[in-house]
PDB file of C-alpha atoms in Angstrom:
ATOM      1  CA  MET A 230      13.419  12.298 -18.781  1.00 69.00           C
ATOM      2  CA  SER A 231      15.292   9.184 -20.363  1.00 72.00           C
ATOM      3  CA  LYS A 232      14.776   7.104 -23.393  1.00 81.00           C
ATOM      4  CA  LYS A 233      16.056   3.566 -21.916  1.00 94.00           C
ATOM      5  CA  TYR A 234      13.730   1.498 -19.994  1.00 97.00           C
ATOM      6  CA  SER A 235      16.409   0.850 -17.470  1.00 97.00           C
ATOM      7  CA  ASP A 236      16.228   4.123 -16.270  1.00 97.00           C
ATOM      8  CA  TRP A 237      12.193   3.721 -15.699  1.00 98.00           C
ATOM      9  CA  LEU A 238      10.248   2.748 -12.462  1.00 99.00           C
ATOM     10  CA  LEU A 239       7.033   2.164 -12.496  1.00 99.00           C
ATOM     11  CA  ILE A 240       4.642   1.220  -9.782  1.00 99.00           C
ATOM     12  CA  SER A 241       1.365  -0.202  -9.231  1.00 99.00           C
ATOM     13  CA  ASP A 242      -1.219  -0.949  -6.373  1.00 97.00           C
ATOM     14  CA  ILE A 243      -2.521  -4.013  -6.166  1.00 96.00           C
ATOM     15  CA  ASP A 244      -6.362  -4.211  -4.810  1.00 92.00           C
ATOM     16  CA  GLY A 245      -8.469  -1.974  -7.374  1.00 95.00           C
ATOM     17  CA  THR A 246      -5.109  -1.460  -9.418  1.00 98.00           C
ATOM     18  CA  LEU A 247      -3.122  -4.604 -10.576  1.00 98.00           C
ATOM     19  CA  ASN A 248      -6.099  -6.916  -9.792  1.00 97.00           C
ATOM     20  CA  ASP A 249     -10.006  -6.405 -10.687  1.00 97.00           C
ATOM     21  CA  LYS A 250     -12.728  -6.077  -8.386  1.00 94.00           C
ATOM     22  CA  SER A 251     -13.003  -9.775  -8.031  1.00 93.00           C
ATOM     23  CA  MET A 252      -9.024  -9.600  -7.135  1.00 91.00           C
ATOM     24  CA  LYS A 253      -7.772 -11.528 -10.175  1.00 95.00           C
ATOM     25  CA  LEU A 254      -5.050 -10.417 -12.387  1.00 98.00           C
ATOM     26  CA  PRO A 255      -6.289  -9.303 -15.752  1.00 98.00           C
ATOM     27  CA  ALA A 256      -4.289 -11.432 -18.463  1.00 98.00           C
ATOM     28  CA  ASN A 257      -3.495  -7.984 -20.306  1.00 98.00           C
ATOM     29  CA  ASN A 258      -1.810  -6.931 -17.043  1.00 99.00           C
ATOM     30  CA  LYS A 259       0.825  -9.788 -16.854  1.00 98.00           C
ATOM     31  CA  LYS A 260       1.658  -9.639 -20.630  1.00 98.00           C
ATOM     32  CA  GLU A 261       2.136  -5.676 -20.676  1.00 99.00           C
ATOM     33  CA  ILE A 262       4.527  -6.499 -17.126  1.00 99.00           C
ATOM     34  CA  LYS A 263       6.277  -9.643 -18.807  1.00 98.00           C
ATOM     35  CA  ARG A 264       7.153  -7.321 -21.973  1.00 98.00           C
ATOM     36  CA  PHE A 265       7.816  -4.076 -20.356  1.00 98.00           C
ATOM     37  CA  VAL A 266      10.491  -6.082 -17.588  1.00 98.00           C
ATOM     38  CA  GLU A 267      11.956  -7.990 -20.617  1.00 97.00           C
ATOM     39  CA  ALA A 268      12.594  -4.533 -22.071  1.00 97.00           C
ATOM     40  CA  GLY A 269      14.868  -3.581 -19.563  1.00 97.00           C
ATOM     41  CA  GLY A 270      12.135  -1.702 -17.355  1.00 98.00           C
ATOM     42  CA  ASN A 271      11.987  -1.348 -13.388  1.00 98.00           C
ATOM     43  CA  PHE A 272       8.215  -2.786 -12.310  1.00 99.00           C
ATOM     44  CA  THR A 273       7.357  -3.506  -8.881  1.00 99.00           C
ATOM     45  CA  LEU A 274       4.159  -3.248  -6.276  1.00 99.00           C
ATOM     46  CA  CYS A 275       3.385  -0.983  -3.538  1.00 98.00           C
ATOM     47  CA  SER A 276       0.847  -2.188  -1.670  1.00 94.00           C
ATOM     48  CA  GLY A 277      -1.062  -1.802   1.976  1.00 91.00           C
ATOM     49  CA  ARG A 278      -0.604  -5.648   2.392  1.00 91.00           C
ATOM     50  CA  ASN A 279       2.378  -7.445   4.594  1.00 92.00           C
ATOM     51  CA  LEU A 280       4.992  -9.628   2.847  1.00 92.00           C
ATOM     52  CA  GLU A 281       3.398 -12.771   3.319  1.00 90.00           C
ATOM     53  CA  SER A 282       0.282 -11.299   1.282  1.00 90.00           C
ATOM     54  CA  LEU A 283       2.331  -9.020  -1.116  1.00 93.00           C
ATOM     55  CA  ASN A 284       4.115 -12.161  -2.411  1.00 92.00           C
ATOM     56  CA  ILE A 285       1.015 -13.703  -3.154  1.00 92.00           C
ATOM     57  CA  HIS A 286       0.696 -11.303  -6.377  1.00 95.00           C
ATOM     58  CA  TYR A 287       4.594  -9.955  -6.335  1.00 96.00           C
ATOM     59  CA  ASN A 288       5.509 -13.839  -7.077  1.00 94.00           C
ATOM     60  CA  LYS A 289       2.945 -13.880 -10.047  1.00 95.00           C
ATOM     61  CA  LEU A 290       4.606 -11.725 -12.430  1.00 97.00           C
ATOM     62  CA  GLY A 291       8.117 -12.407 -13.186  1.00 94.00           C
ATOM     63  CA  ILE A 292       9.632  -8.985 -11.372  1.00 96.00           C
ATOM     64  CA  LYS A 293      12.539  -8.643  -9.663  1.00 95.00           C
ATOM     65  CA  THR A 294      12.376  -4.940  -8.301  1.00 98.00           C
ATOM     66  CA  PRO A 295      11.956  -4.439  -4.749  1.00 98.00           C
ATOM     67  CA  ALA A 296       8.912  -4.130  -3.198  1.00 98.00           C
ATOM     68  CA  ILE A 297       6.465  -1.651  -1.090  1.00 98.00           C
ATOM     69  CA  CYS A 298       4.217  -3.017   1.625  1.00 97.00           C
ATOM     70  CA  LEU A 299       2.087  -1.949   4.529  1.00 96.00           C
ATOM     71  CA  ASN A 300       1.737   1.402   2.925  1.00 93.00           C
ATOM     72  CA  GLY A 301       5.177   2.559   2.870  1.00 96.00           C
ATOM     73  CA  ALA A 302       6.375   1.213   6.236  1.00 98.00           C
ATOM     74  CA  GLY A 303       8.700  -1.645   4.431  1.00 98.00           C
ATOM     75  CA  ILE A 304      10.421  -1.962   1.316  1.00 98.00           C
ATOM     76  CA  PHE A 305      11.614  -6.040   0.877  1.00 96.00           C
ATOM     77  CA  ASP A 306      14.494  -6.682  -1.646  1.00 94.00           C
ATOM     78  CA  TYR A 307      13.566 -10.019  -3.000  1.00 88.00           C
ATOM     79  CA  ASN A 308      17.150 -10.245  -4.754  1.00 85.00           C
ATOM     80  CA  SER A 309      19.107  -9.947  -1.055  1.00 89.00           C
ATOM     81  CA  ASN A 310      16.174 -11.294   0.483  1.00 90.00           C
ATOM     82  CA  ASN A 311      16.343  -8.636   3.162  1.00 93.00           C
ATOM     83  CA  LEU A 312      14.191  -5.493   4.087  1.00 95.00           C
ATOM     84  CA  ILE A 313      15.999  -2.712   3.151  1.00 95.00           C
ATOM     85  CA  TYR A 314      13.624  -0.201   5.228  1.00 97.00           C
ATOM     86  CA  TYR A 315      11.345  -0.356   7.707  1.00 97.00           C
ATOM     87  CA  ASN A 316       9.898   2.059   9.501  1.00 98.00           C
ATOM     88  CA  VAL A 317       7.327   0.696  12.380  1.00 98.00           C
ATOM     89  CA  ILE A 318       4.962   2.695  15.014  1.00 98.00           C
ATOM     90  CA  THR A 319       6.778   4.235  18.208  1.00 98.00           C
ATOM     91  CA  THR A 320       5.979   2.469  21.674  1.00 97.00           C
ATOM     92  CA  GLN A 321       4.109   5.793  22.459  1.00 97.00           C
ATOM     93  CA  GLY A 322       2.012   5.502  19.447  1.00 98.00           C
ATOM     94  CA  GLU A 323       0.892   2.031  20.544  1.00 97.00           C
ATOM     95  CA  GLU A 324      -0.200   3.270  23.782  1.00 96.00           C
ATOM     96  CA  VAL A 325      -2.151   6.054  22.077  1.00 97.00           C
ATOM     97  CA  LEU A 326      -4.038   3.422  19.623  1.00 97.00           C
ATOM     98  CA  LEU A 327      -4.510   0.777  22.455  1.00 96.00           C
ATOM     99  CA  ASP A 328      -6.547   3.473  24.461  1.00 96.00           C
ATOM    100  CA  ILE A 329      -8.453   4.307  21.708  1.00 96.00           C
ATOM    101  CA  PHE A 330      -9.453   1.119  20.678  1.00 95.00           C
ATOM    102  CA  SER A 331     -10.455   0.096  24.206  1.00 93.00           C
ATOM    103  CA  ARG A 332     -12.710   2.957  24.452  1.00 94.00           C
ATOM    104  CA  TYR A 333     -15.052   1.912  21.898  1.00 93.00           C
ATOM    105  CA  LYS A 334     -16.590  -1.478  21.604  1.00 87.00           C
ATOM    106  CA  LEU A 335     -17.679  -2.239  18.255  1.00 88.00           C
ATOM    107  CA  LEU A 336     -14.237  -1.182  16.864  1.00 93.00           C
ATOM    108  CA  ASN A 337     -11.821  -3.903  15.131  1.00 92.00           C
ATOM    109  CA  LEU A 338      -8.173  -3.890  15.357  1.00 95.00           C
ATOM    110  CA  THR A 339      -5.621  -5.449  13.418  1.00 94.00           C
ATOM    111  CA  VAL A 340      -1.839  -4.858  13.621  1.00 96.00           C
ATOM    112  CA  PHE A 341      -0.194  -5.673  10.945  1.00 95.00           C
ATOM    113  CA  SER A 342       4.137  -6.442  11.498  1.00 94.00           C
ATOM    114  CA  TYR A 343       5.945  -7.098   8.017  1.00 92.00           C
ATOM    115  CA  ASN A 344       5.269 -11.097   8.191  1.00 89.00           C
ATOM    116  CA  LYS A 345       2.276 -11.483  10.589  1.00 90.00           C
ATOM    117  CA  ILE A 346      -1.240 -10.386  11.291  1.00 92.00           C
ATOM    118  CA  PHE A 347      -2.547 -10.142  14.679  1.00 93.00           C
ATOM    119  CA  LEU A 348      -6.539  -9.387  15.617  1.00 91.00           C
ATOM    120  CA  ALA A 349      -7.446  -8.161  18.768  1.00 90.00           C
ATOM    121  CA  LYS A 350      -9.836 -10.413  19.995  1.00 76.00           C
ATOM    122  CA  LYS A 351     -11.962 -13.119  18.514  1.00 64.00           C
ATOM    123  CA  THR A 352     -14.349 -10.189  17.383  1.00 66.00           C
ATOM    124  CA  CYS A 353     -12.236  -8.789  14.905  1.00 69.00           C
ATOM    125  CA  LEU A 354     -14.288  -9.707  11.994  1.00 69.00           C
ATOM    126  CA  TYR A 355     -11.612  -7.313   9.422  1.00 71.00           C
ATOM    127  CA  GLY A 356      -8.516  -9.079  10.406  1.00 72.00           C
ATOM    128  CA  PHE A 357      -9.973 -12.469  10.090  1.00 72.00           C
ATOM    129  CA  VAL A 358     -11.899 -12.092   6.673  1.00 73.00           C
ATOM    130  CA  ILE A 359      -8.811 -10.590   5.208  1.00 73.00           C
ATOM    131  CA  SER A 360      -6.365 -13.205   6.450  1.00 75.00           C
ATOM    132  CA  LYS A 361      -8.631 -15.796   5.457  1.00 69.00           C
ATOM    133  CA  VAL A 362      -8.756 -14.554   1.717  1.00 69.00           C
ATOM    134  CA  ASP A 363      -4.911 -15.043   1.070  1.00 72.00           C
ATOM    135  CA  ASN A 364      -4.654 -18.121   4.075  1.00 73.00           C
ATOM    136  CA  LEU A 365      -2.263 -15.855   5.763  1.00 76.00           C
ATOM    137  CA  SER A 366      -1.264 -16.243   9.210  1.00 80.00           C
ATOM    138  CA  TYR A 367      -2.827 -14.884  11.987  1.00 82.00           C
ATOM    139  CA  GLU A 368      -3.135 -14.773  15.666  1.00 86.00           C
ATOM    140  CA  PHE A 369      -6.164 -13.933  18.023  1.00 88.00           C
ATOM    141  CA  CYS A 370      -5.147 -11.799  20.965  1.00 90.00           C
ATOM    142  CA  ASN A 371      -7.746 -12.264  23.333  1.00 87.00           C
ATOM    143  CA  LYS A 372      -6.441  -9.887  25.792  1.00 86.00           C
ATOM    144  CA  ILE A 373      -4.709  -6.645  24.758  1.00 86.00           C
ATOM    145  CA  SER A 374      -1.883  -6.768  26.856  1.00 88.00           C
ATOM    146  CA  ASP A 375      -1.565 -10.218  24.421  1.00 89.00           C
ATOM    147  CA  LEU A 376      -0.365  -8.100  21.922  1.00 93.00           C
ATOM    148  CA  PRO A 377       3.135  -8.050  20.576  1.00 92.00           C
ATOM    149  CA  ARG A 378       4.997  -4.852  21.048  1.00 94.00           C
ATOM    150  CA  GLY A 379       7.475  -3.408  18.686  1.00 91.00           C
ATOM    151  CA  ASN A 380       7.062  -4.437  15.259  1.00 93.00           C
ATOM    152  CA  TRP A 381       3.744  -2.528  14.120  1.00 97.00           C
ATOM    153  CA  GLY A 382       4.322  -1.705  10.522  1.00 97.00           C
ATOM    154  CA  LYS A 383       0.610  -0.241  10.510  1.00 97.00           C
ATOM    155  CA  ILE A 384      -2.751  -0.879  12.052  1.00 97.00           C
ATOM    156  CA  SER A 385      -6.017  -0.956  10.864  1.00 95.00           C
ATOM    157  CA  PHE A 386      -9.151   0.683  12.950  1.00 96.00           C
ATOM    158  CA  PHE A 387     -12.593  -1.380  11.389  1.00 94.00           C
ATOM    159  CA  GLY A 388     -15.661   0.682  12.331  1.00 94.00           C
ATOM    160  CA  LEU A 389     -19.045   2.912  11.723  1.00 94.00           C
ATOM    161  CA  PRO A 390     -17.999   5.762   9.283  1.00 97.00           C
ATOM    162  CA  SER A 391     -19.029   7.810  12.698  1.00 97.00           C
ATOM    163  CA  THR A 392     -16.583   6.629  14.879  1.00 97.00           C
ATOM    164  CA  LEU A 393     -13.574   6.561  12.570  1.00 98.00           C
ATOM    165  CA  LYS A 394     -14.237   9.840  11.713  1.00 97.00           C
ATOM    166  CA  LYS A 395     -14.095  10.448  15.449  1.00 97.00           C
ATOM    167  CA  ILE A 396     -10.968   8.294  15.738  1.00 98.00           C
ATOM    168  CA  GLN A 397      -9.473  10.379  12.912  1.00 97.00           C
ATOM    169  CA  LYS A 398      -9.826  13.666  14.498  1.00 97.00           C
ATOM    170  CA  GLU A 399      -7.926  12.392  17.873  1.00 97.00           C
ATOM    171  CA  LEU A 400      -5.200  10.975  15.896  1.00 97.00           C
ATOM    172  CA  LYS A 401      -4.596  14.376  13.801  1.00 94.00           C
ATOM    173  CA  ASN A 402      -4.902  16.194  17.146  1.00 95.00           C
ATOM    174  CA  GLU A 403      -1.898  18.329  19.066  1.00 91.00           C
ATOM    175  CA  ASN A 404      -1.154  15.295  21.105  1.00 92.00           C
ATOM    176  CA  ASN A 405      -1.181  13.003  18.515  1.00 95.00           C
ATOM    177  CA  SER A 406      -0.086  14.781  15.096  1.00 93.00           C
ATOM    178  CA  GLU A 407       3.335  14.094  15.634  1.00 96.00           C
ATOM    179  CA  LEU A 408       3.099  10.128  15.835  1.00 98.00           C
ATOM    180  CA  PHE A 409       0.871   9.125  13.435  1.00 96.00           C
ATOM    181  CA  ASP A 410      -0.211   9.430   9.535  1.00 94.00           C
ATOM    182  CA  CYS A 411      -4.014   7.725   8.888  1.00 94.00           C
ATOM    183  CA  PHE A 412      -5.852   7.659   6.106  1.00 90.00           C
ATOM    184  CA  TYR A 413      -8.916   5.922   4.727  1.00 89.00           C
ATOM    185  CA  THR A 414      -8.656   2.365   2.803  1.00 84.00           C
ATOM    186  CA  SER A 415     -12.422   2.055   2.820  1.00 86.00           C
ATOM    187  CA  PRO A 416     -15.677   3.996   3.825  1.00 91.00           C
ATOM    188  CA  VAL A 417     -15.224   1.652   6.705  1.00 93.00           C
ATOM    189  CA  THR A 418     -11.441   1.221   7.156  1.00 93.00           C
ATOM    190  CA  LEU A 419      -8.833   3.661   8.696  1.00 96.00           C
ATOM    191  CA  GLU A 420      -5.290   2.983   8.615  1.00 95.00           C
ATOM    192  CA  VAL A 421      -2.872   4.175  11.047  1.00 97.00           C
ATOM    193  CA  VAL A 422       1.361   4.122  10.706  1.00 97.00           C
ATOM    194  CA  ASN A 423       4.614   6.140  11.628  1.00 98.00           C
ATOM    195  CA  LYS A 424       4.616   9.387  11.010  1.00 97.00           C
ATOM    196  CA  GLY A 425       6.009  10.291   7.596  1.00 96.00           C
ATOM    197  CA  VAL A 426       5.380   7.032   6.376  1.00 97.00           C
ATOM    198  CA  ASN A 427       3.641   6.808   3.317  1.00 95.00           C
ATOM    199  CA  LYS A 428       3.661   5.164  -0.493  1.00 96.00           C
ATOM    200  CA  GLY A 429       5.034   8.133  -1.808  1.00 96.00           C
ATOM    201  CA  ASN A 430       8.338   8.498   0.403  1.00 97.00           C
ATOM    202  CA  ALA A 431       8.964   5.007   0.355  1.00 98.00           C
ATOM    203  CA  VAL A 432       8.756   5.403  -3.632  1.00 98.00           C
ATOM    204  CA  LEU A 433      11.785   7.886  -3.781  1.00 97.00           C
ATOM    205  CA  LYS A 434      13.609   5.698  -1.120  1.00 98.00           C
ATOM    206  CA  LEU A 435      13.236   2.581  -3.290  1.00 98.00           C
ATOM    207  CA  ALA A 436      13.865   4.881  -6.416  1.00 98.00           C
ATOM    208  CA  GLU A 437      17.308   6.446  -4.663  1.00 98.00           C
ATOM    209  CA  TYR A 438      18.216   2.722  -3.706  1.00 97.00           C
ATOM    210  CA  LEU A 439      17.831   1.647  -7.556  1.00 97.00           C
ATOM    211  CA  GLY A 440      19.554   4.699  -8.480  1.00 98.00           C
ATOM    212  CA  ILE A 441      16.561   6.109 -10.579  1.00 98.00           C
ATOM    213  CA  ASN A 442      15.996   9.476 -11.336  1.00 97.00           C
ATOM    214  CA  LYS A 443      13.021  11.031  -9.919  1.00 97.00           C
ATOM    215  CA  LYS A 444      11.456  12.409 -13.258  1.00 97.00           C
ATOM    216  CA  ASN A 445      11.660   8.579 -14.379  1.00 98.00           C
ATOM    217  CA  THR A 446       9.202   7.686 -12.057  1.00 98.00           C
ATOM    218  CA  ALA A 447       5.646   6.803 -12.690  1.00 99.00           C
ATOM    219  CA  ALA A 448       2.813   5.072 -10.254  1.00 99.00           C
ATOM    220  CA  VAL A 449      -0.882   3.703 -11.133  1.00 99.00           C
ATOM    221  CA  GLY A 450      -3.468   3.653  -7.859  1.00 98.00           C
ATOM    222  CA  ASP A 451      -7.230   3.993  -7.463  1.00 96.00           C
ATOM    223  CA  TYR A 452      -7.585   5.188  -4.014  1.00 91.00           C
ATOM    224  CA  TYR A 453      -6.808   7.651  -0.843  1.00 89.00           C
ATOM    225  CA  ASN A 454      -4.083   5.811   0.144  1.00 86.00           C
ATOM    226  CA  ASP A 455      -2.274   6.272  -3.002  1.00 94.00           C
ATOM    227  CA  VAL A 456      -2.680   9.812  -2.785  1.00 95.00           C
ATOM    228  CA  ASP A 457       0.865  10.543  -1.170  1.00 95.00           C
ATOM    229  CA  MET A 458       2.244   8.159  -4.050  1.00 97.00           C
ATOM    230  CA  PHE A 459       0.426  10.773  -6.383  1.00 98.00           C
ATOM    231  CA  LYS A 460       2.031  13.255  -5.177  1.00 97.00           C
ATOM    232  CA  ARG A 461       5.861  11.965  -5.189  1.00 97.00           C
ATOM    233  CA  VAL A 462       6.162  10.228  -8.290  1.00 98.00           C
ATOM    234  CA  GLU A 463       6.642  12.316 -11.351  1.00 98.00           C
ATOM    235  CA  HIS A 464       4.085  10.606 -13.336  1.00 99.00           C
ATOM    236  CA  PRO A 465       0.284   9.438 -11.519  1.00 99.00           C
ATOM    237  CA  VAL A 466      -2.107   7.779 -13.262  1.00 99.00           C
ATOM    238  CA  CYS A 467      -4.823   6.803 -11.544  1.00 99.00           C
ATOM    239  CA  CYS A 468      -8.042   3.709 -12.434  1.00 99.00           C
ATOM    240  CA  GLY A 469     -11.389   4.278 -14.227  1.00 98.00           C
ATOM    241  CA  GLN A 470     -13.036   4.052 -11.028  1.00 98.00           C
ATOM    242  CA  ALA A 471     -11.283   6.432  -8.710  1.00 97.00           C
ATOM    243  CA  PRO A 472     -12.757   8.908  -6.959  1.00 96.00           C
ATOM    244  CA  ASP A 473     -13.168  12.262  -9.196  1.00 98.00           C
ATOM    245  CA  ASP A 474     -10.538  14.306  -6.555  1.00 97.00           C
ATOM    246  CA  ILE A 475      -8.257  11.748  -7.532  1.00 97.00           C
ATOM    247  CA  LYS A 476      -8.467  11.777 -11.092  1.00 98.00           C
ATOM    248  CA  GLU A 477      -7.558  15.587 -11.146  1.00 98.00           C
ATOM    249  CA  MET A 478      -4.689  14.440  -9.172  1.00 97.00           C
ATOM    250  CA  CYS A 479      -3.264  12.495 -12.250  1.00 99.00           C
ATOM    251  CA  GLU A 480      -1.834  13.414 -15.332  1.00 98.00           C
ATOM    252  CA  HIS A 481      -3.679  10.572 -17.182  1.00 99.00           C
ATOM    253  CA  VAL A 482      -6.636   8.347 -16.133  1.00 99.00           C
ATOM    254  CA  THR A 483      -6.749   4.728 -17.783  1.00 99.00           C
ATOM    255  CA  CYS A 484      -9.974   2.019 -18.180  1.00 99.00           C
ATOM    256  CA  HIS A 485     -11.411   0.367 -15.511  1.00 98.00           C
ATOM    257  CA  CYS A 486      -9.225  -2.014 -13.160  1.00 99.00           C
ATOM    258  CA  ASN A 487     -11.638  -4.854 -14.519  1.00 98.00           C
ATOM    259  CA  ASN A 488      -9.908  -3.968 -17.801  1.00 98.00           C
ATOM    260  CA  GLY A 489      -6.675  -4.107 -17.683  1.00 99.00           C
ATOM    261  CA  ALA A 490      -5.595  -0.605 -16.128  1.00 99.00           C
ATOM    262  CA  VAL A 491      -2.097  -1.929 -15.493  1.00 99.00           C
ATOM    263  CA  ALA A 492      -1.823  -2.701 -19.160  1.00 99.00           C
ATOM    264  CA  GLU A 493      -2.721   0.992 -19.959  1.00 99.00           C
ATOM    265  CA  PHE A 494      -0.703   2.228 -17.916  1.00 99.00           C
ATOM    266  CA  ILE A 495       2.162   0.961 -19.491  1.00 99.00           C
ATOM    267  CA  ASN A 496       1.431   1.819 -22.413  1.00 98.00           C
ATOM    268  CA  TYR A 497       0.877   5.073 -21.867  1.00 99.00           C
ATOM    269  CA  ILE A 498       4.030   5.637 -20.173  1.00 98.00           C
ATOM    270  CA  GLU A 499       5.864   4.207 -23.017  1.00 97.00           C
ATOM    271  CA  ASN A 500       4.046   5.632 -25.955  1.00 97.00           C
ATOM    272  CA  LYS A 501       4.403   9.446 -24.382  1.00 97.00           C
ATOM    273  CA  TYR A 502       7.899   9.323 -22.885  1.00 96.00           C
ATOM    274  CA  ILE A 503       9.981   5.956 -23.473  1.00 96.00           C
ATOM    275  CA  LYS A 504       9.449   4.998 -27.357  1.00 83.00           C
TER     276      LYS A 504
END
C-alpha cells in the first residue's frame, strides 16, 4: 500500500454521497477534494448519470481524472475528450426490454445513451422529471418503434414495487440472465445494464487505465447500485444514511451525506493509509 498521493484513486457516487439530499454540494466536500487533488491524489465520480448530467457535477470540482457514467457502462477521459470504454445493451436485450415495457400499462421506460435521454411516451414522468431537474437534453418517443437503437448504456423502469419485483424476476430467469444485470436505485426504480456492467468493474478498468494498484483504490457510496463498487475496491466506505446491510459491507461509515460524507471519506483514507 502506497504512501504517495499520486498512487491513490478515490471515487465517489454523486446523489446522496457527494451531494446532500437537496442535491447541493457541501462546502467541506469541495474543499477536501481540492486539497486531496492538489496533494497529487486522483479523485473522480462514478454515477448512474449520463455524461451531460455528470458534467454538471464534475465541473464544479476542479478534477481531471476520467469519470464513470451510466452505472459503469461508460468511462470518459476529460483530458482526451473521449469515451475510453462504453458497453451497451445488446440488440437482443433491447427487444426483451421493449417486450416487457409493452406488457405493463403504468410502467415508465427511460433509455439513457451516453449523451442523451429518451422517454418512451409522454407519460414517462420519471425521465421527464430527472431531465428537467438538471436541464438535460431529452426526446419523447411516442411509439416504441421511434426509440433509437444501438446506443443504450442503461435503461430505467419506474413503477410500482410489485411490478418491478416481477420484472426483476423475469430479467433474471434462465432466458435473460446472460443478457442483463439489474439493480434498484430506489424502491420504485429498477435499472438495467448489459451483462457484466457495473460500477465495480468500471472502477477496476479505470484503475488499470491510470496504472493504479487495486490496493490503493477506495470508494464511497450510499445505496444498492454501489454494491459492486464496494465489492471490487480495496477500501469500501458508505454514508451514514445507507441501509444497514450496506454498512456491513464497508470498512468505514461516514456521517450523513448532508454533513459532508465525502470530506470525511477523504480524511479517513488519508489518516489511515497515506499519512
